[in-house]
XYZ file of C-alpha atoms in Angstrom:
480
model
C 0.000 0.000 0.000
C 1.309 3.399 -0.872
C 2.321 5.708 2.063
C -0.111 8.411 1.159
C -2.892 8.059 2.775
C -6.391 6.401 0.228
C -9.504 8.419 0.247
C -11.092 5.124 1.894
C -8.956 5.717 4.955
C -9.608 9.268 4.862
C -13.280 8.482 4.785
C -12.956 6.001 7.168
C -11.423 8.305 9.791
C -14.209 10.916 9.067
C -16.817 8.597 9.626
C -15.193 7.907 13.174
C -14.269 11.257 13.817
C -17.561 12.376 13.540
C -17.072 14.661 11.226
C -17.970 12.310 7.999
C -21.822 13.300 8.418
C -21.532 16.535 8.429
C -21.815 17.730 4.457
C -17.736 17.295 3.390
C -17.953 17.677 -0.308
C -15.732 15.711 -2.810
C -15.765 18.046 -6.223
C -17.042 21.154 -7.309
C -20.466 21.068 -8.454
C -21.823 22.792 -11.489
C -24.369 25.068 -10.084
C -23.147 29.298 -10.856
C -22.534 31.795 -7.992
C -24.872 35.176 -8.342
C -22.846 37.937 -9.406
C -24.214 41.118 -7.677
C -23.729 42.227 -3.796
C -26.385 41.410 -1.816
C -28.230 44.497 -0.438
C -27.695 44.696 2.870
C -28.917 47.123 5.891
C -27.356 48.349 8.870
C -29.528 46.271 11.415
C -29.183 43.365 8.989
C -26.769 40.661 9.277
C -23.469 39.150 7.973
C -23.128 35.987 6.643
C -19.556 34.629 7.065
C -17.453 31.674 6.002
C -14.275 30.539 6.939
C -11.086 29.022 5.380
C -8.688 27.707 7.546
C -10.328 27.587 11.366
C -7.270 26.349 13.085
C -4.777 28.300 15.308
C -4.615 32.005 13.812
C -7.816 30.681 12.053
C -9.814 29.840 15.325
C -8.848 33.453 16.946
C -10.547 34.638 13.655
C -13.648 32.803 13.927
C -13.741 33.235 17.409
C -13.278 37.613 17.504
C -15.353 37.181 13.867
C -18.685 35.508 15.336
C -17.929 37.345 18.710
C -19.968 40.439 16.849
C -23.669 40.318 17.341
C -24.818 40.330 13.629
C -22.470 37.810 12.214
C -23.968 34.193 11.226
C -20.990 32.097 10.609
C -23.092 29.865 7.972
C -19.868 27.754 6.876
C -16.275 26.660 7.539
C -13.433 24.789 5.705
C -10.157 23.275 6.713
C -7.723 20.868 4.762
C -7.731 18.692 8.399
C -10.718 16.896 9.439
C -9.713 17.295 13.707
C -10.001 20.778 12.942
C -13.136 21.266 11.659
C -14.764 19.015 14.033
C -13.125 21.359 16.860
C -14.919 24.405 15.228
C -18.185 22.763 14.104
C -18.833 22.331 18.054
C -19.002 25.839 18.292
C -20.684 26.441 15.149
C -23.307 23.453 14.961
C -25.379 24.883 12.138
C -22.444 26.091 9.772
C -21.766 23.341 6.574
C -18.335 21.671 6.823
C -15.931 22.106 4.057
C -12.185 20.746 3.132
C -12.302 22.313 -0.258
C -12.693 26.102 -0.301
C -13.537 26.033 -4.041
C -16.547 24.012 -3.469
C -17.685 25.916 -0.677
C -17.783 29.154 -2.879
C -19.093 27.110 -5.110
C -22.058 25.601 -3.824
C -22.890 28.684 -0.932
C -22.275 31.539 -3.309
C -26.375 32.794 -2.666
C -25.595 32.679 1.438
C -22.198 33.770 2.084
C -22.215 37.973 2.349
C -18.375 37.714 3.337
C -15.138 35.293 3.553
C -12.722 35.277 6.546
C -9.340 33.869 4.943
C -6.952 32.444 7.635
C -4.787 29.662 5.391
C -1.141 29.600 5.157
C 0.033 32.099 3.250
C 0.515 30.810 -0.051
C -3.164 30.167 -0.437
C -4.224 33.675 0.993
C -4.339 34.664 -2.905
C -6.243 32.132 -4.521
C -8.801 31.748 -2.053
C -9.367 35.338 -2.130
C -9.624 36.185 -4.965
C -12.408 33.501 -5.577
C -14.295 34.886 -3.231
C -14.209 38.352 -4.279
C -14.612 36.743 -8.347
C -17.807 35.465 -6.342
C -18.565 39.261 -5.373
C -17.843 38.308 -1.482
C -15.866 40.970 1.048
C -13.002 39.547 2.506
C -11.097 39.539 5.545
C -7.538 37.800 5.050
C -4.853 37.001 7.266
C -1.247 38.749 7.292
C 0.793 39.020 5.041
C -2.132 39.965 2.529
C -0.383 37.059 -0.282
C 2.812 35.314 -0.880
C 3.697 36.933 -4.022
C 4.097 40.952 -5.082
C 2.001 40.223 -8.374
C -0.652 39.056 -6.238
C -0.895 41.553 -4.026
C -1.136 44.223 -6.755
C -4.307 41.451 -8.592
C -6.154 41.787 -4.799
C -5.983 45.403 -4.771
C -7.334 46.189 -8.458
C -9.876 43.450 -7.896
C -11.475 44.940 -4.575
C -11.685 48.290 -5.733
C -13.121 47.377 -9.177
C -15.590 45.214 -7.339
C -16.076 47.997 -4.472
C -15.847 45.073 -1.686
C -14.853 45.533 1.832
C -11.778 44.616 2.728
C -9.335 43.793 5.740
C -6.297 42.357 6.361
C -6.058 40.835 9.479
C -3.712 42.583 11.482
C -5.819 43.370 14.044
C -2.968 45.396 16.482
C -3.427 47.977 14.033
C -6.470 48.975 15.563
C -5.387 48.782 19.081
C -4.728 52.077 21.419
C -0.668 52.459 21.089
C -0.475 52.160 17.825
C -3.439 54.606 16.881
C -1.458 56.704 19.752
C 2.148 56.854 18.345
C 0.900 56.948 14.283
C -0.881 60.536 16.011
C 1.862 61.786 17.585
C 4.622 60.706 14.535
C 1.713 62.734 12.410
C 2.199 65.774 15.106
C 5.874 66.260 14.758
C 6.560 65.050 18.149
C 9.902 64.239 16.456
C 10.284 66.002 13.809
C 10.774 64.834 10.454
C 11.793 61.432 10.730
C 14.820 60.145 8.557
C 15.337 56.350 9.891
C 13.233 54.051 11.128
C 14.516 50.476 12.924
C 12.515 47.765 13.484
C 13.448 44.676 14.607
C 11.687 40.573 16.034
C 14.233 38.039 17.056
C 11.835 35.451 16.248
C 13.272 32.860 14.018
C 10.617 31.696 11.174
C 13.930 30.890 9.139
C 15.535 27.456 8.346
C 18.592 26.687 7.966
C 19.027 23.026 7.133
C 18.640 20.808 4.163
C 15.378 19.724 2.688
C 14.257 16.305 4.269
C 14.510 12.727 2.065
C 11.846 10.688 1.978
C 8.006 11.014 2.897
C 5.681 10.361 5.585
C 2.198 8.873 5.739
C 0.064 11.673 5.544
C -2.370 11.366 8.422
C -5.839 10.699 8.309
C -7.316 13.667 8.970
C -5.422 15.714 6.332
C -6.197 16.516 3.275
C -2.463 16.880 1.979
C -3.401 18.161 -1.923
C -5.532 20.569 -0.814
C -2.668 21.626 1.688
C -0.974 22.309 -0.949
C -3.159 23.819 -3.081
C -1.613 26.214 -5.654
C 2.181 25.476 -4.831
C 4.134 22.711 -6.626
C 3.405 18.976 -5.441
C 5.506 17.728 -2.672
C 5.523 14.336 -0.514
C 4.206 14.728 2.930
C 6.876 14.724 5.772
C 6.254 14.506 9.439
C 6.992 18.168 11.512
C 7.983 20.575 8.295
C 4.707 21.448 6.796
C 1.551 20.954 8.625
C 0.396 22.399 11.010
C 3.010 25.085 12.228
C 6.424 25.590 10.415
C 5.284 26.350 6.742
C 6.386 29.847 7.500
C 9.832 28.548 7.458
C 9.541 27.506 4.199
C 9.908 29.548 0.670
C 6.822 27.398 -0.793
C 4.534 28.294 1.890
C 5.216 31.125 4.189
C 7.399 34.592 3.894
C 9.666 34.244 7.257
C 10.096 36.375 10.007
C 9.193 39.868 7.677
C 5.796 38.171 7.065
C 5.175 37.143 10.067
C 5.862 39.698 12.800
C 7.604 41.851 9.862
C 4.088 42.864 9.007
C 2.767 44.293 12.649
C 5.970 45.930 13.545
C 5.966 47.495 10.403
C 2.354 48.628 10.431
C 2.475 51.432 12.379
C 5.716 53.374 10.979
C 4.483 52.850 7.606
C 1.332 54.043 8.397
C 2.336 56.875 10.368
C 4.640 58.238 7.895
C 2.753 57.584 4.842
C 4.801 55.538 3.042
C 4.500 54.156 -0.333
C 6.506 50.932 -1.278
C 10.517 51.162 -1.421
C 12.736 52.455 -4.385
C 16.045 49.937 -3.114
C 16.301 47.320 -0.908
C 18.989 45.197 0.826
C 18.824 41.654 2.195
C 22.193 40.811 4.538
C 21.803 37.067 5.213
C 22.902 34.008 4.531
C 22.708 32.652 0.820
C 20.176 31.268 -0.511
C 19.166 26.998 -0.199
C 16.038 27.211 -2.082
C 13.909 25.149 0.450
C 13.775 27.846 3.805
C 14.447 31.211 4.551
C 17.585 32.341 6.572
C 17.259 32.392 10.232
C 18.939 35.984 10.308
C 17.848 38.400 8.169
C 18.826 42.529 8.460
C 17.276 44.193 5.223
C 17.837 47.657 5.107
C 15.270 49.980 2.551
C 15.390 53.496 1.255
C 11.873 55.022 0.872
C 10.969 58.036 -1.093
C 10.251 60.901 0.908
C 6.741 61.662 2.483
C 5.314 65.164 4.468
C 6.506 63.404 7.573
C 10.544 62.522 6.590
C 13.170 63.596 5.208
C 13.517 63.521 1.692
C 14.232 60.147 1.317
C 13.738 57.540 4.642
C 15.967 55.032 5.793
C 14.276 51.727 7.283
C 16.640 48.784 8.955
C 14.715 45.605 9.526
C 16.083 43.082 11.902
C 15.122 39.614 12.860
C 16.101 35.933 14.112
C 18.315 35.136 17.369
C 20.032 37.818 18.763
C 18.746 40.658 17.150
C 18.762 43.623 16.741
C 22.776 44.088 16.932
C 24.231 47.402 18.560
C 23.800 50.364 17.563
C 23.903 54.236 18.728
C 20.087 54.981 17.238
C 19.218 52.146 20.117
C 20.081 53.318 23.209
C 18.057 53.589 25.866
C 18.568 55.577 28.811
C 20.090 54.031 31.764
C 22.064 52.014 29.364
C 25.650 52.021 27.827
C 25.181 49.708 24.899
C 22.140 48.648 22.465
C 21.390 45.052 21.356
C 24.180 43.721 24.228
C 21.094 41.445 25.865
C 20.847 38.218 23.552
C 17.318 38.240 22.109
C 15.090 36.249 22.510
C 11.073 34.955 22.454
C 10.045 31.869 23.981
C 6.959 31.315 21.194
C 7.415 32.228 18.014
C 3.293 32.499 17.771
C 2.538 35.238 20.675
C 2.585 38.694 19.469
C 3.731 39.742 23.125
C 7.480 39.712 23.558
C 6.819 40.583 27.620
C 8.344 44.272 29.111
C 11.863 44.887 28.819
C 13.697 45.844 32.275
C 14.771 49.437 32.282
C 17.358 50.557 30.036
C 16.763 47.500 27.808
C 15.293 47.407 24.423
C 11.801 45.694 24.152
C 12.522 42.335 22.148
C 10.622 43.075 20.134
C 9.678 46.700 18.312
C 10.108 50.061 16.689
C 12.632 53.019 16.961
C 12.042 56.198 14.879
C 14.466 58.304 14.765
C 14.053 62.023 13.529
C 15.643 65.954 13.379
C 13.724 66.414 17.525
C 14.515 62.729 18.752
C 13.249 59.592 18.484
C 10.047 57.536 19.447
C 10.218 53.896 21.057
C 7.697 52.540 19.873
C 7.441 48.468 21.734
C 5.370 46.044 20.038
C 2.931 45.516 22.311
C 0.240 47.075 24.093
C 3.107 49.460 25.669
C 3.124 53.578 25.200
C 5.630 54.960 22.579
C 8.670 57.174 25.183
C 10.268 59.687 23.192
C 14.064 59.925 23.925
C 15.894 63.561 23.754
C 19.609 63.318 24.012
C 19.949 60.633 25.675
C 17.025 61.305 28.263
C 13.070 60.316 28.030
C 10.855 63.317 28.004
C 7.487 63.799 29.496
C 4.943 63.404 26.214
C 2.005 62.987 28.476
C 0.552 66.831 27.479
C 0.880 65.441 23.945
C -0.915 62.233 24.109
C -3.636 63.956 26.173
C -3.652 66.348 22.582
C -4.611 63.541 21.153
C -7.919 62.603 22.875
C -7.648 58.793 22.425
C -8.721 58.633 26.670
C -7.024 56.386 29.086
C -4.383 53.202 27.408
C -6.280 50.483 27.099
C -4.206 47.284 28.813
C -6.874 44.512 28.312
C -6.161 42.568 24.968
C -10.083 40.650 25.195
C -11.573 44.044 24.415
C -9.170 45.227 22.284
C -9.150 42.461 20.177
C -12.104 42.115 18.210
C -11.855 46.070 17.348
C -10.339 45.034 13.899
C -12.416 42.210 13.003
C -15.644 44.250 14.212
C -14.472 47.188 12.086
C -14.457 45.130 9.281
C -18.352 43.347 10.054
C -19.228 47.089 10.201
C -17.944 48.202 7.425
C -19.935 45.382 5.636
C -23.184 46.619 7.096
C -22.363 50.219 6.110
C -21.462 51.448 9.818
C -17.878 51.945 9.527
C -14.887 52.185 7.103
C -12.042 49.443 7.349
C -8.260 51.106 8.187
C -6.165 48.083 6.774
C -8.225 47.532 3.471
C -6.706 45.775 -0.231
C -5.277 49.286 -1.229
C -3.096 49.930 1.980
C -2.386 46.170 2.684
C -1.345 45.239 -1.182
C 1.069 48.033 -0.158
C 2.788 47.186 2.946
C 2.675 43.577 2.107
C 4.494 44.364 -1.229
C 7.341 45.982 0.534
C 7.625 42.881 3.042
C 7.707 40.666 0.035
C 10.403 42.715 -1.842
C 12.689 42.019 1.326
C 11.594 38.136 1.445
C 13.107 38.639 -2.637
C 15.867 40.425 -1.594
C 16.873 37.487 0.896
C 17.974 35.313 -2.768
C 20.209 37.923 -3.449
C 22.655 38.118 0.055
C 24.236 41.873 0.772
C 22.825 43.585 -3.146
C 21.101 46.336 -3.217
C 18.021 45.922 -5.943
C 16.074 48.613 -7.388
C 12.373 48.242 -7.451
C 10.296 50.431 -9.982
C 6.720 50.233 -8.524
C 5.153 52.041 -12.351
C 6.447 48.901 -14.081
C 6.074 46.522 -10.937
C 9.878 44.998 -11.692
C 13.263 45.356 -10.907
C 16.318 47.068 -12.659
C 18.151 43.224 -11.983
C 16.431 41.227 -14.187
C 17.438 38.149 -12.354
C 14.890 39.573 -9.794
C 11.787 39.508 -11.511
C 11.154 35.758 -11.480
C 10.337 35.779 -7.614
C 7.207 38.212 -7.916
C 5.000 35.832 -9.802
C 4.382 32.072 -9.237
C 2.903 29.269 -10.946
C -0.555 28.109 -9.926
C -1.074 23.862 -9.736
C -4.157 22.618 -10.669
C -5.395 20.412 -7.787
């Protein structure tokens, strides 16, 4: 018998798992999808399905349903265990492994699509929906590749959908506090920006021989989806370390690259890179280094200098010294070893006086610079060598009290974007901002195949000036 695992035993292990009754579908059917919005009114109510509900997928469901006018009518996951999990709390919703057939056979009761996959399939799955006329929420980074970041942002605004990407610190009291106060002047113009996560969503080591039986409850073609077959191995794909991986995930930058760099970006306005500079190890074609400092020039906006300066840092150890990162009360920057105990919390814990947060922002600019620690910390501003009392400037800004309680804060985002279905609200991480930022991650995960050269991005023709380049912003869709 072949290692993979048959559909019989897949079937079989449904049947026991309970989850074999509950309206899995095998292939698409023929029936068409309706091709105009549904109408509907502010007291009405949201219709939501969900692809992926495990891990980062569950939080979504969970701060998704959590607002009162959402009917969560449908889920999908690739792993059986994991849809039975979220069918318990969802006993009415139809069970799905295949997204395609979901948007498929729903299309008349599904208003909007919560996409919480692995990376790679953020894009297709996406952009189904909204071919389906559905408004999507989707998970950091917005896609895996630059070219489909750009096809999400013309499709959502020729469509007029509402859209989100799910980084939901983005609406959360610091950084609404510090993008205010950047916006202010409280530093002046700001020339350099570091930013920096020793999280390690890198790998260094060879690509394993071999293949594993791919268990039961897994769905492993559908897994992988889009990207290029692969035999199942035990531990490097499903259901944690794809971000490790060049196939699957975008490393560190797409992982906590995208919420550190939310709020700088945001703050000052920025527009995607004109060079950028990936010093790291070279390239093995299977993960991403485990060290990665990419360094990017920015064209000037009305809150910099005339160009901007932007050092990313991340993996073990970082950031490394340097004089832009000293704090107060200490003699030396980056001399502490970095580190984070789990590479999936967003909270690197408080740094002890005089050392930097582990994880975080420094801007830097012509009246000081703004620590900015990721998270739910206030931003200090640091004059020559000394913090300075900003508490008559954040009281300027009317925001009320910090909010310390992550429960309440959390759902903000995802309830902006339910809102902003109904016609309540607008969404403040939309397709047109997101395809952004998340192109300026990706041209750093590109500029990781190229160790220590500088490549020039031209964002009118979407390509490089090194031709070389250009192969990395597209990629080649399997039919499954």
């Amino acid at each position: 018998m072949s290692k993979k695992t048959s559909n019989q035993d897949r079937r079989d292990f449904l049947k026991k798992s309970g989850v074999g009754a509950l309206g899995l579908l095998a292939a698409p059917s023929v029936l068409s999808a309706h091709e105009k919005l549904r109408e509907i009114k502010p007291d009405g109510r949201i219709r939501t399905a969900h692809i992926g509900v495990a891990n980062m997928g569950a939080a979504d469901l969970n701060d998704i349903s959590s607002h009162p006018q959402v009917d969560v009518v449908a889920l999908c996951d690739v792993d059986a265990i994991n849809l039975s999990t979220a069918r318990k709390q969802h006993p009415k919703a139809r069970v799905f492994f295949d997204y395609r057939v979901m948007l498929e056979e729903m299309a008349d009761d599904i208003d909007a699509v919560i996409v919480s996959t692995p990376d790679h399939t953020h894009a297709p799955a996406s952009l189904l929906a909204m071919e389906k006329d559905k408004h999507v929420y989707c998970q950091k980074p917005l896609t895996h590749y630059v070219s489909e970041s750009r096809a999400m942002k013309k499709m959502a605004e020729d469509k007029g959908l509402v859209t989100q990407m799910g980084i939901q610190v983005h609406s959360f009291y610091d950084y609404k506090l510090a993008t205010l106060l950047i916006q202010d002047g409280i530093i002046g113009k700001v020339h350099t920006v570091h930013a920096w996560s020793p999280k390690s969503w890198g790998y260094n080591g060879a690509e394993p021989e071999g293949e594993d039986p791919v268990p039961a409850q897994l769905d492993w073609n559908l897994w992988l989806g889009t990207s290029a077959e692969r035999p199942y191995k035990e531990g490097y794909y499903h259901p944690g370390n794809w971000r490790k991986l060049m196939d699957y995930g975008c490393g560190t930058l797409g992982d906590m690259g995208v919420h550190i760099f939310d709020t700088p970006y945001n703050a000052l306005n920025l527009d995607v890179p004109m060079t950028i500079k990936n010093e790291c190890r070279e390239p093995n074609g299977y993960g991403y280094p485990e060290n990665n400092t990419v360094t990017y020039e920015f064209p000037g906006t009305d809150f910099t200098g005339k160009t901007l300066k932007w050092i990313w840092y991340d993996g073990p150890g970082m950031p490394p010294a340097h004089e832009d990162l000293v704090l107060p009360g200490a003699k030396t920057a980056g001399k502490k070893k970095q580190t984070v105990k789990n590479n999936n919390s967003l909270d690197a814990g408080v740094a002890a006086e005089g050392q930097l947060p582990e994880q975080g922002a420094m801007f830097v600019g012509t009246k000081g610079r703004l620590l900015l620690p990721h998270f739910m910390q206030l931003p200090r501003k640091i004059v020559r060598g000394k913090y300075v009392d900003i508490s008559k400037d954040i009281a300027k800004q009317n925001l009320g009290a910090p909010v310390r309680n992550y429960a309440s804060e959390g759902p903000k985002h995802y309830h902006q974007f339910i809102d902003a279905c109904l016609g309540k609200d607008k969404c403040t991480a939309p397709f047109e901002y997101a395809a952004r930022l998340t192109e300026t991650i990706l041209l750093g995960v590109i500029a990781g195949r190229f160790p220590n050269q500088t490549l020039h991005w031209d964002s009118e023709k979407a390509k490089f000036a090194e031709e070389e380049a250009n192969q990395y912003l597209a990629g080649e869709y399997r039919k499954f």
